[in-house]
CSV table of C-alpha atoms in Angstrom, one decimal:
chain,number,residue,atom,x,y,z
Y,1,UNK,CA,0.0,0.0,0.0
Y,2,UNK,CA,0.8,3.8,-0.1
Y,3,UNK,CA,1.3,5.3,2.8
Y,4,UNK,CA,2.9,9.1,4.6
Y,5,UNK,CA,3.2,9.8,7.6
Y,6,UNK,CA,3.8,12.7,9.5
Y,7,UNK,CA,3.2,13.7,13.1
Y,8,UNK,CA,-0.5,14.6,14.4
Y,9,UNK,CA,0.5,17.7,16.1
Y,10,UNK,CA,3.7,19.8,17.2
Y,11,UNK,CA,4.1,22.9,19.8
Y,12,UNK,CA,6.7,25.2,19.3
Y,13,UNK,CA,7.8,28.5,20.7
Y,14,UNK,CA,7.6,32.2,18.6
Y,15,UNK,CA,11.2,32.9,17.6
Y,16,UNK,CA,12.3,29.1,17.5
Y,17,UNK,CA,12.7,26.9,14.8
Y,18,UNK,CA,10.5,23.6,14.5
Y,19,UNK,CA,11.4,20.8,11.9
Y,20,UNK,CA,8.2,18.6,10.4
Y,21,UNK,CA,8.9,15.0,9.2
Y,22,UNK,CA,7.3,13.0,6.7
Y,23,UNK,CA,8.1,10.0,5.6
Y,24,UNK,CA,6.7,8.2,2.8
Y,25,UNK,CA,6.0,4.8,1.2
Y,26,UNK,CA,4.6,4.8,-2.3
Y,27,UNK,CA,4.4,2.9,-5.7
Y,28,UNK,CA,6.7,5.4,-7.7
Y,29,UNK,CA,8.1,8.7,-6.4
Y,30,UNK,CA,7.4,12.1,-8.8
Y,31,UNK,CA,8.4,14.7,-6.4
Y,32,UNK,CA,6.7,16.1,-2.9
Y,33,UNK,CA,5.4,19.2,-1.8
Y,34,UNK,CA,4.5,20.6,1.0
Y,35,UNK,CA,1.5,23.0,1.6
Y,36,UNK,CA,0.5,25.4,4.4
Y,37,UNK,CA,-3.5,25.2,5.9
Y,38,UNK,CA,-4.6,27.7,8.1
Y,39,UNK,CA,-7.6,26.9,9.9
Y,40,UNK,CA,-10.7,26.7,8.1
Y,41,UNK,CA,-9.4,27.8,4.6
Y,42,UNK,CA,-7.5,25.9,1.8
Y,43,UNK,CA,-4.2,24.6,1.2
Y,44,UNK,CA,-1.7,26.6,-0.4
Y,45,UNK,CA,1.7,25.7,-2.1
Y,46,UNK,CA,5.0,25.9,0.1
Y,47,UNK,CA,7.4,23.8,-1.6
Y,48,UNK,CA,8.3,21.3,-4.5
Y,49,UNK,CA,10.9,19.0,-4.1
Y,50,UNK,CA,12.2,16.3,-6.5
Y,51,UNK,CA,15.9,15.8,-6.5
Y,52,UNK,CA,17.8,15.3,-2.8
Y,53,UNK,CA,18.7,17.7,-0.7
Y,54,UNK,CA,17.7,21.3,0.7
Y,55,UNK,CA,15.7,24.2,-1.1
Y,56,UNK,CA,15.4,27.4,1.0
Y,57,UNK,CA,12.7,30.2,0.7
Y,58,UNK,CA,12.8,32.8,3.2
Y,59,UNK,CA,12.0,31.2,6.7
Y,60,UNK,CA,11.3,27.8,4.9
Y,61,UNK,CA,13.6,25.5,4.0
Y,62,UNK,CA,12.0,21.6,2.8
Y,63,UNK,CA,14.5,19.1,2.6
Y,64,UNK,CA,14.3,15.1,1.0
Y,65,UNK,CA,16.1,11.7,0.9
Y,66,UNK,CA,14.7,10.2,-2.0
Y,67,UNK,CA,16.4,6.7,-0.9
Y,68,UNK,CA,14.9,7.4,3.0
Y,69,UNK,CA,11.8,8.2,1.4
Y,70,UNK,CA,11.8,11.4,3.8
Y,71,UNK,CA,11.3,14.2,4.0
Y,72,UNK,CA,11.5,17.8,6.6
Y,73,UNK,CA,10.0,20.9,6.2
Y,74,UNK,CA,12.1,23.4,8.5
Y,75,UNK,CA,10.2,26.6,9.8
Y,76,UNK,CA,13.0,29.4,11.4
Y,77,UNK,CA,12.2,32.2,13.0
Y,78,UNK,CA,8.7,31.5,14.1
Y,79,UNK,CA,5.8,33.8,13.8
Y,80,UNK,CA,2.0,33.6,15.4
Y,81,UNK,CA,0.5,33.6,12.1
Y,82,UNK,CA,2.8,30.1,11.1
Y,83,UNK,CA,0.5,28.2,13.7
Y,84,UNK,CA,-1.3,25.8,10.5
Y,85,UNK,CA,-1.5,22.5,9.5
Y,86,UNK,CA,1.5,21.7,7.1
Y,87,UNK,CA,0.4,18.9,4.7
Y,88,UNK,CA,3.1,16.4,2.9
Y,89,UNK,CA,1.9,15.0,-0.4
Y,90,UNK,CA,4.0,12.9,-2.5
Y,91,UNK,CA,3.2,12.6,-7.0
Y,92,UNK,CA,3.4,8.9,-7.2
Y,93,UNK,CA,3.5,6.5,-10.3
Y,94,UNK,CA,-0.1,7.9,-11.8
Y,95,UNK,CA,0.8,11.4,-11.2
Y,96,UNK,CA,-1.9,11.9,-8.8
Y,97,UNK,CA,-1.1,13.1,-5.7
Y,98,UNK,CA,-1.0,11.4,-2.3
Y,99,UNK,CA,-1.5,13.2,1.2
Y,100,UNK,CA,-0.3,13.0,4.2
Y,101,UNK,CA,-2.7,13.4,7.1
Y,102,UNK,CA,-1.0,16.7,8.1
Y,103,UNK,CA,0.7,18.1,11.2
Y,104,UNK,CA,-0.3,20.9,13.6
Y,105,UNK,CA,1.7,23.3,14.7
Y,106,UNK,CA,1.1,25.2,17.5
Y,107,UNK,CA,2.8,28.5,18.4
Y,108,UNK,CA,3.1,29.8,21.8
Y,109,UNK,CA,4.1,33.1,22.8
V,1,UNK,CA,-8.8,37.6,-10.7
V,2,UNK,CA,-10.1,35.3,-8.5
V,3,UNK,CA,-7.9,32.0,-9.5
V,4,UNK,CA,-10.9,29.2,-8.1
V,5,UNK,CA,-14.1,30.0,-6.8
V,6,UNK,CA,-16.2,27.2,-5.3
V,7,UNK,CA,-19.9,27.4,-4.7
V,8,UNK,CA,-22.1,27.5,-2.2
V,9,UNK,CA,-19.6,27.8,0.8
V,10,UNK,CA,-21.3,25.6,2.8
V,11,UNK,CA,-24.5,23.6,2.5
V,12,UNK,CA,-26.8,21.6,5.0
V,13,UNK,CA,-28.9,18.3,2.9
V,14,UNK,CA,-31.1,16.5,3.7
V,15,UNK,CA,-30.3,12.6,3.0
V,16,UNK,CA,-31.4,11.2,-0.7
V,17,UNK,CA,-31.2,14.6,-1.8
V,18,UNK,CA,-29.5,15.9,-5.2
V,19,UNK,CA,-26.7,18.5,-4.7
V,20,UNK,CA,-24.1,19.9,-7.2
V,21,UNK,CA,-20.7,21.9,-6.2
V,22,UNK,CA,-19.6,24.2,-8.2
V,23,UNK,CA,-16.1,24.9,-9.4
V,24,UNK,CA,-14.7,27.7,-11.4
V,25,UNK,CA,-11.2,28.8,-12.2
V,26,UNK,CA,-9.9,31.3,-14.9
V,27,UNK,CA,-6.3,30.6,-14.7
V,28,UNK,CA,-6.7,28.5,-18.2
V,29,UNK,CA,-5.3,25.3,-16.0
V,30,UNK,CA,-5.7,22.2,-18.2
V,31,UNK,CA,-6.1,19.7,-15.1
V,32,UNK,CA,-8.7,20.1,-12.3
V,33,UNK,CA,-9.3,17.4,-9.7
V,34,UNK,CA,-11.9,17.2,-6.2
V,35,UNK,CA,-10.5,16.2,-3.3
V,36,UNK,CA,-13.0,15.4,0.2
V,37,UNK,CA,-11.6,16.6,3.7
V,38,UNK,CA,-12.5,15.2,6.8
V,39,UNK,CA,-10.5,15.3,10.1
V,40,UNK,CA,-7.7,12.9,10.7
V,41,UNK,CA,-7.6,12.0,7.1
V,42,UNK,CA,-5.3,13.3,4.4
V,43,UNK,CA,-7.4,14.7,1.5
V,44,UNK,CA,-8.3,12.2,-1.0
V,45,UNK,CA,-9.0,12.4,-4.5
V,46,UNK,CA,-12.1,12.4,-5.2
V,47,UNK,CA,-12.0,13.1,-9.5
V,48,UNK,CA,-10.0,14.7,-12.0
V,49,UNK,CA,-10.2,15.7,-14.8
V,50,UNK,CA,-6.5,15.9,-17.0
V,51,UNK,CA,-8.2,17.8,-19.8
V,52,UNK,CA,-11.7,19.7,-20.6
V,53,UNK,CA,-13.5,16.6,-21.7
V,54,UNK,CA,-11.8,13.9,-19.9
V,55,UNK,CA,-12.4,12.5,-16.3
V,56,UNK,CA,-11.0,9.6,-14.6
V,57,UNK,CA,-11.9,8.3,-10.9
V,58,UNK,CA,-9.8,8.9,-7.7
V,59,UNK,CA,-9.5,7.0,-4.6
V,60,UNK,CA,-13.1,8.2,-3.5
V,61,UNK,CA,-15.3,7.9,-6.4
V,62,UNK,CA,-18.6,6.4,-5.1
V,63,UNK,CA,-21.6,8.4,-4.8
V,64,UNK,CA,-20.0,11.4,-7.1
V,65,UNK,CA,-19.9,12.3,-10.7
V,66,UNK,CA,-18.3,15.2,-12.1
V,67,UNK,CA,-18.1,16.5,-15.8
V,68,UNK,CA,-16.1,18.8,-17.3
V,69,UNK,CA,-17.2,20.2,-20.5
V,70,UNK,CA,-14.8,23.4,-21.1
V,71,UNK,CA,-12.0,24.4,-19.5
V,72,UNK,CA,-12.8,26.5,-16.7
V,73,UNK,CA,-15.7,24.5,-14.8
V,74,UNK,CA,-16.2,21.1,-12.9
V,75,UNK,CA,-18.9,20.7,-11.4
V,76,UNK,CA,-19.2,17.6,-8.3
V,77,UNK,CA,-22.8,16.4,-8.3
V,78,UNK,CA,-24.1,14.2,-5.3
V,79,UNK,CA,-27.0,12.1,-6.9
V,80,UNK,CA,-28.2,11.2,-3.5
V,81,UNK,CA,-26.4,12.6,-0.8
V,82,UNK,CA,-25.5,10.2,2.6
V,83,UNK,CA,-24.2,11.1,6.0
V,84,UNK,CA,-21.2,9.9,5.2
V,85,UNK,CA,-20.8,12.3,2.2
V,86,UNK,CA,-20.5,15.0,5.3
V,87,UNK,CA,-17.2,16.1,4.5
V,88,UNK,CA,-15.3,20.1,3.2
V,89,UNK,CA,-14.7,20.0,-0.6
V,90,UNK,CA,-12.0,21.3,-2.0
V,91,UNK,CA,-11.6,22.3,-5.8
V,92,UNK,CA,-8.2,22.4,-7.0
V,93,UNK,CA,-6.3,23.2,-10.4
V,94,UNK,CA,-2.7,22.4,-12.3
V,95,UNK,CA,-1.4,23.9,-15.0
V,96,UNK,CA,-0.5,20.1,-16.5
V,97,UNK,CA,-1.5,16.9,-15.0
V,98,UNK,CA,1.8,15.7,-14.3
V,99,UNK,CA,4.1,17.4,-11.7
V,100,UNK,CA,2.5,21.2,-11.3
V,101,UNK,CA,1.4,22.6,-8.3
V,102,UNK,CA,-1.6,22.2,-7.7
V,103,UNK,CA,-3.8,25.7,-6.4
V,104,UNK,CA,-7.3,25.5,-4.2
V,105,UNK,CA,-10.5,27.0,-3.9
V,106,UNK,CA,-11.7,28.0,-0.8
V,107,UNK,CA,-13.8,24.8,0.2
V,108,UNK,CA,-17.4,23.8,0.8
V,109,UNK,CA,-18.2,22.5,3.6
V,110,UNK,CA,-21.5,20.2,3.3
V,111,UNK,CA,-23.4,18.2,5.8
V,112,UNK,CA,-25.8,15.6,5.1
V,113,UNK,CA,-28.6,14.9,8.1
């Protein structure tokens, strides 16, 4: 079967920095993303990985092991508004995409 | 420019009853898909559609049908809606069907009684 997995739910601190895991098991790998979901409203595109290693945008970084079959999304410098679920989908052989249940994150002051 | 609108925002049906969400998107994306929502799952596919006049089924196809007969709308339509159809909808779109990003409407959230 096709599985990802990523943690229910993750607390961090304003100012930190929090790393999300996801790890994945799928028939064929076509690249991962990872999107942002704020309460209540849709997903929207973070980051596209394909080929190993670490892409940085601003605060975000996503990083992935294609022979681990994992991947992190890495969150610095953490703001109130970044408490959202951060959802892990993986393209697999058919090209359709396959989700991850999400993760959480909580911010505290 | 809006990108994707989805229609109505949210819905309360009655069981057995007929309902059709709408999806719209003027971004000229050839691929659109459905995807249901429901808490502690990971969205799942409901159907896409590749290209305006093609579908195919997702992971979730029972109890749904869509159409798509031009580029910019595709339409879900419940033929008789279930509890278990209780669920937020989400509309999304590509560019291509292969390794784009996909972008999202802003959900419909629909309970069946």
């Amino acid at each position: 079967g096709q599985n990802i997995d990523q943690p229910t739910e993750m607390t961090a601190t304003e100012g930190a920095i929090v790393q999300i895991n996801c790890t994945y098991q799928t028939s064929g790998f076509n690249g991962l993303f990872w999107y942002q979901q704020h309460a209540g409203e849709a997903p929207t595109f973070l980051s596209y990985n394909v080929l190993d290693g670490l892409e940085e945008k601003g605060r975000f970084s996503s990083f992935l092991s294609r022979s681990k079959g994992y991947s992190y999304l890495l969150l610095k410098e953490l703001q109130m508004k970044d408490s959202a679920s951060y959802l892990c989908a993986v393209i697999g052989s058919n090209y359709q995409l396959i989700w991850g249940a999400g993760t959480k994150l909580i911010i505290k002051p | 420019i809006a990108g994707i609108t989805q229609a109505p925002t949210s819905q309360i049906l009655a069981a057995g009853r007929r309902m059709t969400l709408r999806c719209t998107q003027d971004m000229r994306h050839n691929a659109m898909y459905w995807y249901r929502q429901d808490l502690g799952l990971g969205l799942r596919l409901i159907h896409y559609s590749n290209t305006a006049g093609t579908t195919g089924k997702g992971e979730v196809p029972d109890g749904y049908s869509v159409s798509r007969a031009n580029t910019d709308d595709f339409p879900l339509t419940l033929a008789s809606a279930v509890p278990s159809q209780t669920s937020v909808y989400f509309c999304a779109s590509s560019d291509s069907a292969d390794t784009d990003t996909q972008y999202f409407g802003p959900g419909t959230r629909l309970t069946v009684l």
